[in-house]
Short mmCIF file of C-alpha atoms in Angstrom, two decimals:
data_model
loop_
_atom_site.label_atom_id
_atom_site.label_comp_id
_atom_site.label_asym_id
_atom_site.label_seq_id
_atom_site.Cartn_x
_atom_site.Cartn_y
_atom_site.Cartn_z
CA UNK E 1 79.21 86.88 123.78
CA UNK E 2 81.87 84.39 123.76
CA UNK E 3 83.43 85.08 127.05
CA UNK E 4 79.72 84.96 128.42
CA UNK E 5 78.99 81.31 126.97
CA UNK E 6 82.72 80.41 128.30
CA UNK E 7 81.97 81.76 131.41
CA UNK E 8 78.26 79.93 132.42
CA UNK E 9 79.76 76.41 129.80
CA UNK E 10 83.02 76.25 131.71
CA UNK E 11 81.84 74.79 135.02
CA UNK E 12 79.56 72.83 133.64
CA UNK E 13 82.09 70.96 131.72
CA UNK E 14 85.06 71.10 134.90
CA UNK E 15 81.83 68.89 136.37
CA UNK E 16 80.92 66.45 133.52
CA UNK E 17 84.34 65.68 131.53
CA UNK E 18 82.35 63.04 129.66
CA UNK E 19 79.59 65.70 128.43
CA UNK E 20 82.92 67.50 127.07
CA UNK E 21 83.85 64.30 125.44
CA UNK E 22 80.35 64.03 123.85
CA UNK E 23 80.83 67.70 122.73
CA UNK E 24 84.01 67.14 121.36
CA UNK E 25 82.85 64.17 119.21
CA UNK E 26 80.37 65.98 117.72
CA UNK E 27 82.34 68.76 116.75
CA UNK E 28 84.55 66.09 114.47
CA UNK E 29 81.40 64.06 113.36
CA UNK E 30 80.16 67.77 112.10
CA UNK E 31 83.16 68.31 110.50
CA UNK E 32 83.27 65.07 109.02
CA UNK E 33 80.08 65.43 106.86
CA UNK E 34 81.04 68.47 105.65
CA UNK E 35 84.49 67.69 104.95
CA UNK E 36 84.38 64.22 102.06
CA UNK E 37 86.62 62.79 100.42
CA UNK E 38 87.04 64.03 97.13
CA UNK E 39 87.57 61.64 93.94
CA UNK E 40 89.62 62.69 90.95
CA UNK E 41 88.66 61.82 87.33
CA UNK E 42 91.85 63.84 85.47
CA UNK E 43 94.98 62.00 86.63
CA UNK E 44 97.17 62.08 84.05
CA UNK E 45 100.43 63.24 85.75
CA UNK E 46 99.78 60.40 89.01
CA UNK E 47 99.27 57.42 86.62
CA UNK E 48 102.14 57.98 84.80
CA UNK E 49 104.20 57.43 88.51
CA UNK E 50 101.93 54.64 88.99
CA UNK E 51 104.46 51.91 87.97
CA UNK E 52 107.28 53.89 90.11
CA UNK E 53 105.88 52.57 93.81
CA UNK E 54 105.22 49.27 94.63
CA UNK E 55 102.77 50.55 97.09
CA UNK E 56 101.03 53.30 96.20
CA UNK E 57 99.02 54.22 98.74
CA UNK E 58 101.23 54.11 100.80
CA UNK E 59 102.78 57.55 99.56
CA UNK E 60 99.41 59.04 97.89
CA UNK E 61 98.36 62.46 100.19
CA UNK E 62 94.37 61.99 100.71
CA UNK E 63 92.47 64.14 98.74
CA UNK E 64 89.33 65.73 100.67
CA UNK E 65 86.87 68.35 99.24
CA UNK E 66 84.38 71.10 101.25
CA UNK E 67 81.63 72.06 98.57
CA UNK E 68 80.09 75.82 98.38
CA UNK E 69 77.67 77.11 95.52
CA UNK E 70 81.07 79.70 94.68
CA UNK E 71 83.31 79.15 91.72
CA UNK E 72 86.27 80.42 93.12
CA UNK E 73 87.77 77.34 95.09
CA UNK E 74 91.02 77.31 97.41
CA UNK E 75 93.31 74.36 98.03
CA UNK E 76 94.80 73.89 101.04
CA UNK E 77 98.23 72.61 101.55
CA UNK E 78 99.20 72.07 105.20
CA UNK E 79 102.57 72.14 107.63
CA UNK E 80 103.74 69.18 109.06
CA UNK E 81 100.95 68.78 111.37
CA UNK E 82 98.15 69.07 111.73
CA UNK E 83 96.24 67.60 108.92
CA UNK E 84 95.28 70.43 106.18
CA UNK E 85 91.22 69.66 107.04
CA UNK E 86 92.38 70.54 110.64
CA UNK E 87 94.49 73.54 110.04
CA UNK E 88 92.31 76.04 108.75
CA UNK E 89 89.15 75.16 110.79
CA UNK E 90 88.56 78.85 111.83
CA UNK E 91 89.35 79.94 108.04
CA UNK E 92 87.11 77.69 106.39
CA UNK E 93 83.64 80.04 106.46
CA UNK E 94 85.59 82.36 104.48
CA UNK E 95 87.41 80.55 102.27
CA UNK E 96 83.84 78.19 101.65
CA UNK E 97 81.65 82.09 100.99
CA UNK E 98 83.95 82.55 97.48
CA UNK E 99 83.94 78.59 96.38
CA UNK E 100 84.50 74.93 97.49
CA UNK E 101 87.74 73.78 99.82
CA UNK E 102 90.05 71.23 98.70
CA UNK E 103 92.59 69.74 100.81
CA UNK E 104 95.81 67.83 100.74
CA UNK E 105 96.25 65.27 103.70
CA UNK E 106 99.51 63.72 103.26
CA UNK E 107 99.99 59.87 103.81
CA UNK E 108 100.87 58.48 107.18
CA UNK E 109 103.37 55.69 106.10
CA UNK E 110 105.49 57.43 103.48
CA UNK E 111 105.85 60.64 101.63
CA UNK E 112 106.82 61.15 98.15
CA UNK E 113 107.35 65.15 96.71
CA UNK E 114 107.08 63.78 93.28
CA UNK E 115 103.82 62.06 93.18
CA UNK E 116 102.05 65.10 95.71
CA UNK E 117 103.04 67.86 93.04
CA UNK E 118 101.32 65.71 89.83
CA UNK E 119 98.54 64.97 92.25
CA UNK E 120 98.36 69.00 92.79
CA UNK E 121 98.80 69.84 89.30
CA UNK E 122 96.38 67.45 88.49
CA UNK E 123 93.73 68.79 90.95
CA UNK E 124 94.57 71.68 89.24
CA UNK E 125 94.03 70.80 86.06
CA UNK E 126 90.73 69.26 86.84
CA UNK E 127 89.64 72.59 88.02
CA UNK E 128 90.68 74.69 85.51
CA UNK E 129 88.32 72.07 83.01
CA UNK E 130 85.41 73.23 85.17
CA UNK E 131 86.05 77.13 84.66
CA UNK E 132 87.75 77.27 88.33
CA UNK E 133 90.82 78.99 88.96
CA UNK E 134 91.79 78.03 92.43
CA UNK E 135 93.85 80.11 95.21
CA UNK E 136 96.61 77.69 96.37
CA UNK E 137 97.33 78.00 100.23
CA UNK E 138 100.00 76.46 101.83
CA UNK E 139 100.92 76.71 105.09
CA UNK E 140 104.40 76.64 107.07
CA UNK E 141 106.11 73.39 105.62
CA UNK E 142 103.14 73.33 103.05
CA UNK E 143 104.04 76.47 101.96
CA UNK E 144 107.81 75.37 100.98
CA UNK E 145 106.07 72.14 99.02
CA UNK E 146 103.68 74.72 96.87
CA UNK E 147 106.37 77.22 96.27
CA UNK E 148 108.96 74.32 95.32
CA UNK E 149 106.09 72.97 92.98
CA UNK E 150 105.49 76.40 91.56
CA UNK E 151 109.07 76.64 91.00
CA UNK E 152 109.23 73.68 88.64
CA UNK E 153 105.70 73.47 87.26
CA UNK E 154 105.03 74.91 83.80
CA UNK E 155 103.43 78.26 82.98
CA UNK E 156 100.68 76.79 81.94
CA UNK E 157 99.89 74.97 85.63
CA UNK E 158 100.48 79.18 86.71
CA UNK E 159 98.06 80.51 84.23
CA UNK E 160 95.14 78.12 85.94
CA UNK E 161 96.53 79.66 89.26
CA UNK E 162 93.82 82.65 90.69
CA UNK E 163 96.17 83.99 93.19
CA UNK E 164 98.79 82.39 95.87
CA UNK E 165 98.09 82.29 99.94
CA UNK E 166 101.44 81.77 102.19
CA UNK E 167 100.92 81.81 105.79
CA UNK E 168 104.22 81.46 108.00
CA UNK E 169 106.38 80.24 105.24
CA UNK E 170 108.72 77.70 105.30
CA UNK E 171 110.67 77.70 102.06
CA UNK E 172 113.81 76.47 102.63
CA UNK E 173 115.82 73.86 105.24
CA UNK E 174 117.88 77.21 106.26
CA UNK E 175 114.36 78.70 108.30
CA UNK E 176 114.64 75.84 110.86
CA UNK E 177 118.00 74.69 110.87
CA UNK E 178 121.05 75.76 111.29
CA UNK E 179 124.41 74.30 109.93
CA UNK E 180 126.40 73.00 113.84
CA UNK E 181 128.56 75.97 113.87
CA UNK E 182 126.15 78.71 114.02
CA UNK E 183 123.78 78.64 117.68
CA UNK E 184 123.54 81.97 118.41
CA UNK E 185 120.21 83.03 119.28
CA UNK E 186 119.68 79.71 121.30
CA UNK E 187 118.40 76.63 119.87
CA UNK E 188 114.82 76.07 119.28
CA UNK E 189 113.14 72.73 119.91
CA UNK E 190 112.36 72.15 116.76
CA UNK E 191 115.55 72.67 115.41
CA UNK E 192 116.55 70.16 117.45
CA UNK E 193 114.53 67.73 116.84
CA UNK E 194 114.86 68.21 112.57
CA UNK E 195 118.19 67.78 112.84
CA UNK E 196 118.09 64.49 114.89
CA UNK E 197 115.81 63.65 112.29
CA UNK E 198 118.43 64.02 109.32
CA UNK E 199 121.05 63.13 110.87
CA UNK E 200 119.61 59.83 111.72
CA UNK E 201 120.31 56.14 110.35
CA UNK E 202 117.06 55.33 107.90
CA UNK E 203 118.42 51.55 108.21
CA UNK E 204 118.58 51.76 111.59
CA UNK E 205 115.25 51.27 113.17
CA UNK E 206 115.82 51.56 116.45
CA UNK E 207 117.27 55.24 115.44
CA UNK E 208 114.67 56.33 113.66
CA UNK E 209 112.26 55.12 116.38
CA UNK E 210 113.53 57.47 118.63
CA UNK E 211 114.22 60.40 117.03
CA UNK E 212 110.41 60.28 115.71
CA UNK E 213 109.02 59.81 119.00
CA UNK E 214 110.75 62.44 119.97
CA UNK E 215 109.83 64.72 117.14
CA UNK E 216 105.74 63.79 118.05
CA UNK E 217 106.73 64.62 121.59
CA UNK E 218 108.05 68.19 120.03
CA UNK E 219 104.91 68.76 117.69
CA UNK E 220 102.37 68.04 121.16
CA UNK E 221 104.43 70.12 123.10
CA UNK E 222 104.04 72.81 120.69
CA UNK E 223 100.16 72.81 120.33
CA UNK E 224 99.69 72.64 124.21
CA UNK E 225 102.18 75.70 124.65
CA UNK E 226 99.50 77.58 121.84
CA UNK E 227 97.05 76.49 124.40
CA UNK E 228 98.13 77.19 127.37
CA UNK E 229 95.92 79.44 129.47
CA UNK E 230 93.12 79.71 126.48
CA UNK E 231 89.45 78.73 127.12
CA UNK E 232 89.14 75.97 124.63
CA UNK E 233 86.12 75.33 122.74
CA UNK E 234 84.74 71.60 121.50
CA UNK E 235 86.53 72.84 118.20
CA UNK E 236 89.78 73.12 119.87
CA UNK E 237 89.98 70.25 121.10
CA UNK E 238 88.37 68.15 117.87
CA UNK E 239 91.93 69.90 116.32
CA UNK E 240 93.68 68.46 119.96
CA UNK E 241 92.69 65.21 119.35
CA UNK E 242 93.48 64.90 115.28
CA UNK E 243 96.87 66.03 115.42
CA UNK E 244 97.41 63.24 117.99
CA UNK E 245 95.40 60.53 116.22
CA UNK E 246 97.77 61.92 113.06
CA UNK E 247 100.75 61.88 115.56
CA UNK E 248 100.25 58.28 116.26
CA UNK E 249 99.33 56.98 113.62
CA UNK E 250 102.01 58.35 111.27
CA UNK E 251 104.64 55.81 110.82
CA UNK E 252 108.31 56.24 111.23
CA UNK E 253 109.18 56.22 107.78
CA UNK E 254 105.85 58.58 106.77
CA UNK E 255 107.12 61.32 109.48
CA UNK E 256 111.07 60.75 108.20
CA UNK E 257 110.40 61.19 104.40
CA UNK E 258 108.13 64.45 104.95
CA UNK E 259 110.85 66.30 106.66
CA UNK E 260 113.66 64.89 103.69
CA UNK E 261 111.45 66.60 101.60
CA UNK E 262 112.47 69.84 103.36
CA UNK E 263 116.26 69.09 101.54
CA UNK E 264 114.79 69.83 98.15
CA UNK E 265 113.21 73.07 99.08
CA UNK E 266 115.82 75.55 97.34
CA UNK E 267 116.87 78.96 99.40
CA UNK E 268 114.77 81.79 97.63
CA UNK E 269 116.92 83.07 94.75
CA UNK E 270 116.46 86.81 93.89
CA UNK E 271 116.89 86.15 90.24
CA UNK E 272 114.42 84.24 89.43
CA UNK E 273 110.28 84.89 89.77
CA UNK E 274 108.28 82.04 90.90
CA UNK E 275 104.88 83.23 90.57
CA UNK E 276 103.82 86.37 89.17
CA UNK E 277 100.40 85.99 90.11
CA UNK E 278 98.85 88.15 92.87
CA UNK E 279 100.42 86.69 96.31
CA UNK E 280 99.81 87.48 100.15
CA UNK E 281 102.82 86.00 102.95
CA UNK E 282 101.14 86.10 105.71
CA UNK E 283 103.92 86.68 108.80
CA UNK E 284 103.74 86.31 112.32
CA UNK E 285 104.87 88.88 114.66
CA UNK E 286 106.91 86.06 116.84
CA UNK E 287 108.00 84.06 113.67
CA UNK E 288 111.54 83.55 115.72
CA UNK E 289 109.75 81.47 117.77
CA UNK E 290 110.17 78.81 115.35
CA UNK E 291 112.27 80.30 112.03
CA UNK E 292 115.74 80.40 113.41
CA UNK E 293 117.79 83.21 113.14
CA UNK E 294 119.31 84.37 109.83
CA UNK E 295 116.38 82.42 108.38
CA UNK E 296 116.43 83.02 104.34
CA UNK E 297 112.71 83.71 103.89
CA UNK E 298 112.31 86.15 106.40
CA UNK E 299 115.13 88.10 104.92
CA UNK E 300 113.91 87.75 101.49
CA UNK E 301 110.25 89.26 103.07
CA UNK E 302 112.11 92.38 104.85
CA UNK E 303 113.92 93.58 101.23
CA UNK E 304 111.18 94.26 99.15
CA UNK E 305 113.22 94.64 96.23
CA UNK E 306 114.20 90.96 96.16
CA UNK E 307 110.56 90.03 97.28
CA UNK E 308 108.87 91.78 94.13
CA UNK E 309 111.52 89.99 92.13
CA UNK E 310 110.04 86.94 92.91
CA UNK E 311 106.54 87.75 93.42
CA UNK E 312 105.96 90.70 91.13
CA UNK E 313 102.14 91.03 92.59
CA UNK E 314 103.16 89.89 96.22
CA UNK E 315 102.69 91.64 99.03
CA UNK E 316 103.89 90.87 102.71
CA UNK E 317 101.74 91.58 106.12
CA UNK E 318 102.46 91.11 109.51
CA UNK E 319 100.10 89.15 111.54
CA UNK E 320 99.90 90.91 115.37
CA UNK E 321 98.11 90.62 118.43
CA UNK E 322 98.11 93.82 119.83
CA UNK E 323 99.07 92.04 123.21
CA UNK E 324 102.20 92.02 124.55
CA UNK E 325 101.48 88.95 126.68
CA UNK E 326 100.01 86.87 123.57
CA UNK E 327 102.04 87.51 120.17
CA UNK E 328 101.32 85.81 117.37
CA UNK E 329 103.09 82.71 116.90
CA UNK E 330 104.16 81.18 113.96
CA UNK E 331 101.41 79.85 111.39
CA UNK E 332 98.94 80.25 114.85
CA UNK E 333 95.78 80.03 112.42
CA UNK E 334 93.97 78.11 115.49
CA UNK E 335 94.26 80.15 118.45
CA UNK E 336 95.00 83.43 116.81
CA UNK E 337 92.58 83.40 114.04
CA UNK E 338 90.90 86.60 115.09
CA UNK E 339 94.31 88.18 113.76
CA UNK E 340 94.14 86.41 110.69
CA UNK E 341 90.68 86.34 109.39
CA UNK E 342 90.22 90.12 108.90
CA UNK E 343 93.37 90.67 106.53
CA UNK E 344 93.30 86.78 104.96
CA UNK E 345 89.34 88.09 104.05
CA UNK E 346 90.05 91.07 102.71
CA UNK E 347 92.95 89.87 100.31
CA UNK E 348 90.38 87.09 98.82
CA UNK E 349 87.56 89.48 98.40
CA UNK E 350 89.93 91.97 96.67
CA UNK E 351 91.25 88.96 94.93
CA UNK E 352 88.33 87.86 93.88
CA UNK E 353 86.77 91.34 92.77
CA UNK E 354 89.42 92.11 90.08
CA UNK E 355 87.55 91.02 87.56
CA UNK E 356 84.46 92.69 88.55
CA UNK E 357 86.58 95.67 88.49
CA UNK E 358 88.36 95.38 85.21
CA UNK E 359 85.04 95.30 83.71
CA UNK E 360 83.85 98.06 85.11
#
């Protein structure tokens, strides 16, 4: 059915670019009264930081919320782009049948780890007071914030916790970057460009000028190789045009203190359990398309010994095409989503029939 509405839509819209324009639009404006922003009353852990920034909102991630009739919510914690209200926009039907959506948009003009982990634990929190115990999701780079949070958050933040969603995983500076000495394997644009990015002069803002605009050169480059010879639908390119509006509009300092952040993520330690909760890691089949080589999580998800160590309940799946000519890409929940959906949906509705089971 698809490739017949493609097939009759596609002319049409090669003819009128502005009716595709129109289309597009509407797809957002949908999205966007669906999608609200979503206002906290339980914020103990953010006031207390209050007095810490001068400018607060400068650094405060956006807090938006999808609403379903469920009681089994999931909040979404995103990579570096594109925006997590963008990210899972062919996920969201099933995540919205078992409860509401709540997502964390970071801040365009700064980025502070400390005040987005008492915002999530006070989201949390918040939930937990109205009988919800959410799945946390992170994705790529949002996955290494939610596991570093789960590292250092109390049990009691864990015990609210339904169950724990990691797609592509990024849990440690190690998966993109390499130390100088070690280039075997080739080096991957993004590596490239991360490094730049740390190496360069925060003081200097001519530096960090370029090395940004270079990074939101890489990050564009990267969604229109994911693109390339697809039919794209007015949703696609709704996504297209937020990660550039994001892209843009995220200041040099915003984009340069998200990626420090990736310097506190700690390699995964085999001695320690992070979250013994029931867990999916969700991996791509073409993951070395962006996790370098020797990368520590994707060792840590090939010995399951180690892995079980640290996720006692987790569980590890490989996310493939069955196309030789289109693997599955790294955290591809856009244009792969048809490999996703099936085993993302039947973790949650296993997750969410335990109890349904225990009883009976």
């Amino acid at each position: 059915m698809r490739q017949l509405i493609s097939k009759h839509l596609q002319p049409l819209t090669d003819r009128h670019p502005t009716l595709m324009t129109m289309a597009t639009a509407t797809a957002g404006f949908i999205r966007s009264i669906a999608i609200k922003p979503y206002h906290q009353r339980h914020r103990p852990r953010e006031r207390a930081l209050w007095e810490c920034y001068h400018s607060l909102h400068a650094v405060r991630s956006q807090v938006y919320r999808e609403k379903s009739a469920g009681s089994r919510p999931t909040i979404v914690v995103a990579g570096f782009v594109p925006d997590a209200t963008e990210v899972v926009e062919f996920q969201r039907p099933i995540l919205r049948s078992h409860g509401s959506i709540y997502y964390l948009n970071y801040p365009r003009n700064g980025f502070q780890q400390e005040l987005f982990e008492a915002q999530l634990a006070d989201l949390i929190d918040e939930l937990s007071m109205k009988g919800e115990r959410p799945v946390l999701m992170g994705i790529s780079f949002g996955a290494g914030l939610v596991v570093d949070f789960l590292r250092r958050a109390p049990e009691a933040v864990h015990s609210r916790l339904r169950g724990l969603l990691l797609v592509s995983p990024v849990l440690c500076t190690a998966d993109l970057i390499r130390p100088d000495h070690q280039r075997n394997g080739g080096v991957r644009m993004l590596e490239s460009n991360l490094r730049k990015i740390l190496k360069a002069n925060p003081d200097d803002p001519d530096d960090l000028n370029r090395q940004l605009t270079r990074a939101r050169r890489c990050f564009q480059a990267l969604f229109e190789a994911g693109a390339e010879n697809r039919q794209l639908t007015t949703r696609h390119l709704a996504i297209r045009q937020r990660i550039f509006d994001v892209l843009e509009h995220t200041s040099n300092r915003g984009g340069y203190e998200r990626v420090l952040a990736l310097r506190t993520f700690a390699e995964p330690n085999c001695s320690n359990t992070i979250f013994a909760g029931p867990t999916l890691v969700m991996l791509a089949e073409d993951e070395q398309s962006i996790l370098v080589p020797g990368s520590p999580t994707l060792s840590l998800c090939n010995d399951h010994h180690c892995f079980r160590q640290i996720f006692p309940e987790g569980k590890t799946c490989r996310v493939g095409s069955q196309d030789a000519a289109d693997p599955v890409p790294h955290a591809s929940l856009i244009f792969h989503q048809h490999c996703y959906n099936p085993r993302m949906e039947a973790w949650l509705q296993k997750l969410h029939n335990q109890p349904l089971l225990a009883v009976v």
